[in-house]
PDB file of C-alpha atoms in Angstrom:
ATOM      1  CA  MET A   1      -0.061  -0.202   0.514  1.00  0.00           C
ATOM      2  CA  PRO A   2       0.987   3.929   0.341  1.00  0.00           C
ATOM      3  CA  TRP A   3       2.070   5.384   2.108  1.00  0.00           C
ATOM      4  CA  TRP A   4      -0.229   7.580   1.928  1.00  0.00           C
ATOM      5  CA  ILE A   5      -3.332   5.306   2.408  1.00  0.00           C
ATOM      6  CA  TRP A   6      -1.784   4.282   6.074  1.00  0.00           C
ATOM      7  CA  LEU A   7      -0.832   8.568   6.730  1.00  0.00           C
ATOM      8  CA  LEU A   8      -4.652   8.172   5.939  1.00  0.00           C
ATOM      9  CA  LEU A   9      -5.961   4.904   7.982  1.00  0.00           C
ATOM     10  CA  ALA A  10      -3.304   6.579  11.201  1.00  0.00           C
ATOM     11  CA  LEU A  11      -5.347  10.349  10.837  1.00  0.00           C
ATOM     12  CA  PHE A  12      -8.537   8.693  10.963  1.00  0.00           C
ATOM     13  CA  MET A  13      -7.095   6.814  14.048  1.00  0.00           C
ATOM     14  CA  LEU A  14      -6.786   9.198  15.245  1.00  0.00           C
ATOM     15  CA  ALA A  15      -9.817  11.434  14.892  1.00  0.00           C
ATOM     16  CA  MET A  16     -11.862   8.828  16.322  1.00  0.00           C
ATOM     17  CA  LEU A  17      -9.554   8.545  19.468  1.00  0.00           C
ATOM     18  CA  LEU A  18     -10.116  12.178  19.755  1.00  0.00           C
ATOM     19  CA  ILE A  19     -13.645  12.158  19.487  1.00  0.00           C
ATOM     20  CA  GLY A  20     -14.362   8.499  21.500  1.00  0.00           C
ATOM     21  CA  ALA A  21     -12.773  10.080  24.226  1.00  0.00           C
ATOM     22  CA  ALA A  22     -14.955  13.754  24.127  1.00  0.00           C
ATOM     23  CA  TYR A  23     -18.181  12.062  23.752  1.00  0.00           C
ATOM     24  CA  VAL A  24     -17.405   9.986  26.634  1.00  0.00           C
ATOM     25  CA  VAL A  25     -15.829  13.858  28.936  1.00  0.00           C
ATOM     26  CA  VAL A  26     -19.467  15.396  27.450  1.00  0.00           C
ATOM     27  CA  HIS A  27     -21.541  12.408  28.366  1.00  0.00           C
ATOM     28  CA  GLY A  28     -19.274  12.169  31.876  1.00  0.00           C
ATOM     29  CA  LEU A  29     -20.297  15.424  33.002  1.00  0.00           C
ATOM     30  CA  ARG A  30     -23.958  15.122  31.680  1.00  0.00           C
ATOM     31  CA  ALA A  31     -24.250  12.485  34.003  1.00  0.00           C
ATOM     32  CA  PHE A  32     -22.755  14.006  37.039  1.00  0.00           C
ATOM     33  CA  HIS A  33     -24.703  17.669  36.610  1.00  0.00           C
ATOM     34  CA  VAL A  34     -27.669  14.681  36.176  1.00  0.00           C
ATOM     35  CA  VAL A  35     -25.830  12.914  39.374  1.00  0.00           C
ATOM     36  CA  ALA A  36     -25.286  16.119  41.318  1.00  0.00           C
ATOM     37  CA  ASP A  37     -28.570  17.572  41.232  1.00  0.00           C
ATOM     38  CA  MET A  38     -30.298  13.911  42.173  1.00  0.00           C
ATOM     39  CA  GLY A  39     -28.243  13.657  45.175  1.00  0.00           C
ATOM     40  CA  SER A  40     -29.260  17.706  46.232  1.00  0.00           C
ATOM     41  CA  THR A  41     -32.911  17.123  45.931  1.00  0.00           C
ATOM     42  CA  VAL A  42     -32.277  13.669  47.981  1.00  0.00           C
ATOM     43  CA  SER A  43     -31.086  14.485  50.099  1.00  0.00           C
ATOM     44  CA  ASP A  44     -33.616  18.807  49.986  1.00  0.00           C
ATOM     45  CA  LYS A  45     -36.192  15.769  50.550  1.00  0.00           C
ATOM     46  CA  LEU A  46     -34.340  13.619  53.029  1.00  0.00           C
ATOM     47  CA  SER A  47     -33.460  17.897  55.957  1.00  0.00           C
ATOM     48  CA  ALA A  48     -37.535  18.397  54.593  1.00  0.00           C
ATOM     49  CA  ALA A  49     -39.787  14.510  55.907  1.00  0.00           C
ATOM     50  CA  GLY A  50     -36.614  15.100  59.517  1.00  0.00           C
ATOM     51  CA  GLU A  51     -38.306  18.123  60.305  1.00  0.00           C
ATOM     52  CA  GLY A  52     -42.199  17.140  59.168  1.00  0.00           C
ATOM     53  CA  GLU A  53     -44.556  17.686  62.073  1.00  0.00           C
ATOM     54  CA  GLY A  54     -44.459  14.828  64.200  1.00  0.00           C
ATOM     55  CA  PRO A  55     -48.161  13.688  66.286  1.00  0.00           C
ATOM     56  CA  GLU A  56     -49.637  16.230  68.277  1.00  0.00           C
ATOM     57  CA  PRO A  57     -48.919  17.019  71.619  1.00  0.00           C
ATOM     58  CA  ASP A  58     -50.929  16.489  73.847  1.00  0.00           C
ATOM     59  CA  GLU A  59     -52.241  13.031  72.530  1.00  0.00           C
ATOM     60  CA  PRO A  60     -49.819  10.663  74.547  1.00  0.00           C
ATOM     61  CA  PRO A  61     -48.518   7.973  72.294  1.00  0.00           C
ATOM     62  CA  LEU A  62     -51.626   4.672  71.309  1.00  0.00           C
ATOM     63  CA  PHE A  63     -49.896   1.738  72.980  1.00  0.00           C
ATOM     64  CA  THR A  64     -50.820   4.094  76.906  1.00  0.00           C
ATOM     65  CA  GLN A  65     -53.732   4.632  75.903  1.00  0.00           C
ATOM     66  CA  PRO A  66     -57.210   2.242  76.773  1.00  0.00           C
ATOM     67  CA  LEU A  67     -57.242  -0.244  74.181  1.00  0.00           C
ATOM     68  CA  ARG A  68     -60.895   0.251  72.726  1.00  0.00           C
ATOM     69  CA  HIS A  69     -58.636   3.947  71.466  1.00  0.00           C
ATOM     70  CA  ALA A  70     -57.238   1.661  69.720  1.00  0.00           C
ATOM     71  CA  GLN A  71     -59.713  -0.826  68.674  1.00  0.00           C
ATOM     72  CA  GLU A  72     -61.690   2.490  67.477  1.00  0.00           C
ATOM     73  CA  ARG A  73     -59.287   3.642  65.515  1.00  0.00           C
ATOM     74  CA  TYR A  74     -58.873   0.266  63.867  1.00  0.00           C
ATOM     75  CA  ALA A  75     -62.870   0.069  63.357  1.00  0.00           C
ATOM     76  CA  GLU A  76     -62.634   3.535  61.763  1.00  0.00           C
ATOM     77  CA  ALA A  77     -59.340   2.996  59.236  1.00  0.00           C
ATOM     78  CA  HIS A  78     -61.791  -0.427  58.150  1.00  0.00           C
ATOM     79  CA  ALA A  79     -64.725   1.676  57.713  1.00  0.00           C
ATOM     80  CA  ASP A  80     -62.719   4.064  55.144  1.00  0.00           C
ATOM     81  CA  VAL A  81     -61.071   0.549  53.331  1.00  0.00           C
ATOM     82  CA  VAL A  82     -64.606  -1.134  53.196  1.00  0.00           C
ATOM     83  CA  ARG A  83     -66.091   1.773  51.582  1.00  0.00           C
ATOM     84  CA  ARG A  84     -63.522   2.708  48.774  1.00  0.00           C
ATOM     85  CA  ARG A  85     -64.065  -0.964  47.904  1.00  0.00           C
ATOM     86  CA  MET A  86     -68.098  -0.033  47.388  1.00  0.00           C
ATOM     87  CA  ARG A  87     -66.938   3.397  45.669  1.00  0.00           C
ATOM     88  CA  ALA A  88     -64.181   1.712  43.305  1.00  0.00           C
ATOM     89  CA  HIS A  89     -67.070  -1.069  42.814  1.00  0.00           C
ATOM     90  CA  ASP A  90     -70.518   1.366  42.070  1.00  0.00           C
ATOM     91  CA  ARG A  91     -68.103   3.200  39.511  1.00  0.00           C
ATOM     92  CA  HIS A  92     -66.425  -0.408  38.049  1.00  0.00           C
ATOM     93  CA  ALA A  93     -70.648  -1.606  38.008  1.00  0.00           C
ATOM     94  CA  ASP A  94     -70.672   1.470  36.498  1.00  0.00           C
ATOM     95  CA  GLN A  95     -68.811   1.598  33.673  1.00  0.00           C
ATOM     96  CA  TRP A  96     -70.231  -1.761  32.606  1.00  0.00           C
ATOM     97  CA  ALA A  97     -74.165  -0.432  32.364  1.00  0.00           C
ATOM     98  CA  GLN A  98     -72.579   1.861  30.297  1.00  0.00           C
ATOM     99  CA  TRP A  99     -71.042  -0.039  28.033  1.00  0.00           C
ATOM    100  CA  ARG A 100     -73.467  -3.300  27.597  1.00  0.00           C
ATOM    101  CA  GLN A 101     -75.685  -0.047  26.600  1.00  0.00           C
ATOM    102  CA  PHE A 102     -73.271   1.127  24.347  1.00  0.00           C
ATOM    103  CA  ASN A 103     -73.192  -1.826  22.599  1.00  0.00           C
ATOM    104  CA  GLU A 104     -77.294  -2.823  22.237  1.00  0.00           C
TER     105      GLU A 104
END
Protein backbone atom coordinates (compact mmCIF):
# COMPACT_ATOMS: atom_id res chain seq x y z
CA MET A 1 0.00 0.00 0.00
CA PRO A 2 1.20 3.51 -0.65
CA TRP A 3 2.38 5.65 2.26
CA TRP A 4 -0.48 8.15 1.99
CA ILE A 5 -3.10 5.42 2.69
CA TRP A 6 -1.28 4.58 5.93
CA LEU A 7 -1.26 8.28 6.77
CA LEU A 8 -5.02 8.54 6.14
CA LEU A 9 -5.69 5.46 8.27
CA ALA A 10 -3.53 6.80 11.11
CA LEU A 11 -5.22 10.22 10.96
CA PHE A 12 -8.66 8.57 10.88
CA MET A 13 -7.74 6.46 13.91
CA LEU A 14 -6.50 9.51 15.85
CA ALA A 15 -9.63 11.46 14.90
CA MET A 16 -11.87 8.62 16.12
CA LEU A 17 -9.93 8.39 19.39
CA LEU A 18 -10.30 12.13 19.97
CA ILE A 19 -14.00 12.10 19.08
CA GLY A 20 -14.57 9.12 21.36
CA ALA A 21 -12.73 10.81 24.23
CA ALA A 22 -14.77 13.99 23.74
CA TYR A 23 -17.98 11.91 23.69
CA VAL A 24 -17.03 10.21 26.96
CA VAL A 25 -16.13 13.51 28.64
CA VAL A 26 -19.32 15.30 27.53
CA HIS A 27 -21.62 12.47 28.58
CA GLY A 28 -19.70 11.97 31.81
CA LEU A 29 -20.18 15.63 32.73
CA ARG A 30 -23.89 15.42 31.88
CA ALA A 31 -24.25 12.33 34.05
CA PHE A 32 -22.35 14.05 36.87
CA HIS A 33 -24.73 17.02 36.75
CA VAL A 34 -27.78 14.76 36.76
CA VAL A 35 -26.46 12.76 39.72
CA ALA A 36 -25.51 15.95 41.59
CA ASP A 37 -28.99 17.43 41.03
CA MET A 38 -30.62 14.20 42.16
CA GLY A 39 -28.39 14.07 45.24
CA SER A 40 -29.31 17.62 46.21
CA THR A 41 -33.00 16.87 45.65
CA VAL A 42 -32.79 13.74 47.81
CA SER A 43 -30.93 15.57 50.56
CA ASP A 44 -33.53 18.37 50.50
CA LYS A 45 -36.35 15.84 50.75
CA LEU A 46 -34.64 13.98 53.59
CA SER A 47 -33.98 17.16 55.54
CA ALA A 48 -37.59 18.24 55.00
CA ALA A 49 -38.78 14.83 56.16
CA GLY A 50 -36.63 15.12 59.28
CA GLU A 51 -38.19 18.47 60.11
CA GLY A 52 -41.74 17.22 59.55
CA GLU A 53 -44.42 17.55 62.12
CA GLY A 54 -44.74 14.68 64.52
CA PRO A 55 -47.85 13.36 66.22
CA GLU A 56 -50.03 15.67 68.24
CA PRO A 57 -48.23 16.53 71.49
CA ASP A 58 -51.54 16.60 73.39
CA GLU A 59 -52.35 12.97 72.59
CA PRO A 60 -50.23 10.32 74.31
CA PRO A 61 -48.85 7.40 72.28
CA LEU A 62 -51.40 4.80 71.29
CA PHE A 63 -49.79 1.98 73.27
CA THR A 64 -50.30 3.96 76.51
CA GLN A 65 -54.02 4.48 75.88
CA PRO A 66 -56.78 2.02 76.67
CA LEU A 67 -57.33 -0.73 74.11
CA ARG A 68 -60.75 0.63 73.17
CA HIS A 69 -59.12 3.72 71.59
CA ALA A 70 -57.04 1.50 69.31
CA GLN A 71 -60.13 -0.55 68.47
CA GLU A 72 -62.08 2.58 67.54
CA ARG A 73 -59.25 3.85 65.33
CA TYR A 74 -58.97 0.48 63.62
CA ALA A 75 -62.75 0.30 63.09
CA GLU A 76 -62.76 3.79 61.52
CA ALA A 77 -59.83 2.95 59.26
CA HIS A 78 -61.42 -0.33 58.20
CA ALA A 79 -64.73 1.42 57.51
CA ASP A 80 -62.84 3.87 55.24
CA VAL A 81 -61.28 0.93 53.39
CA VAL A 82 -64.68 -0.71 52.90
CA ARG A 83 -66.19 2.59 51.68
CA ARG A 84 -63.35 3.06 49.19
CA ARG A 85 -63.80 -0.49 47.88
CA MET A 86 -67.53 0.00 47.51
CA ARG A 87 -67.01 3.26 45.58
CA ALA A 88 -64.62 1.46 43.24
CA HIS A 89 -67.11 -1.38 42.82
CA ASP A 90 -69.91 1.09 42.07
CA ARG A 91 -67.78 2.92 39.50
CA HIS A 92 -66.90 -0.40 37.90
CA ALA A 93 -70.55 -1.49 37.75
CA ASP A 94 -71.60 1.89 36.30
CA GLN A 95 -68.95 1.65 33.60
CA TRP A 96 -70.01 -1.87 32.64
CA ALA A 97 -73.65 -0.77 32.50
CA GLN A 98 -72.67 2.11 30.23
CA TRP A 99 -70.74 -0.23 27.94
CA ARG A 100 -73.64 -2.68 27.79
CA GLN A 101 -76.00 0.10 26.67
CA PHE A 102 -73.48 1.31 24.08
CA ASN A 103 -73.23 -2.09 22.41
CA GLU A 104 -76.98 -2.69 22.22
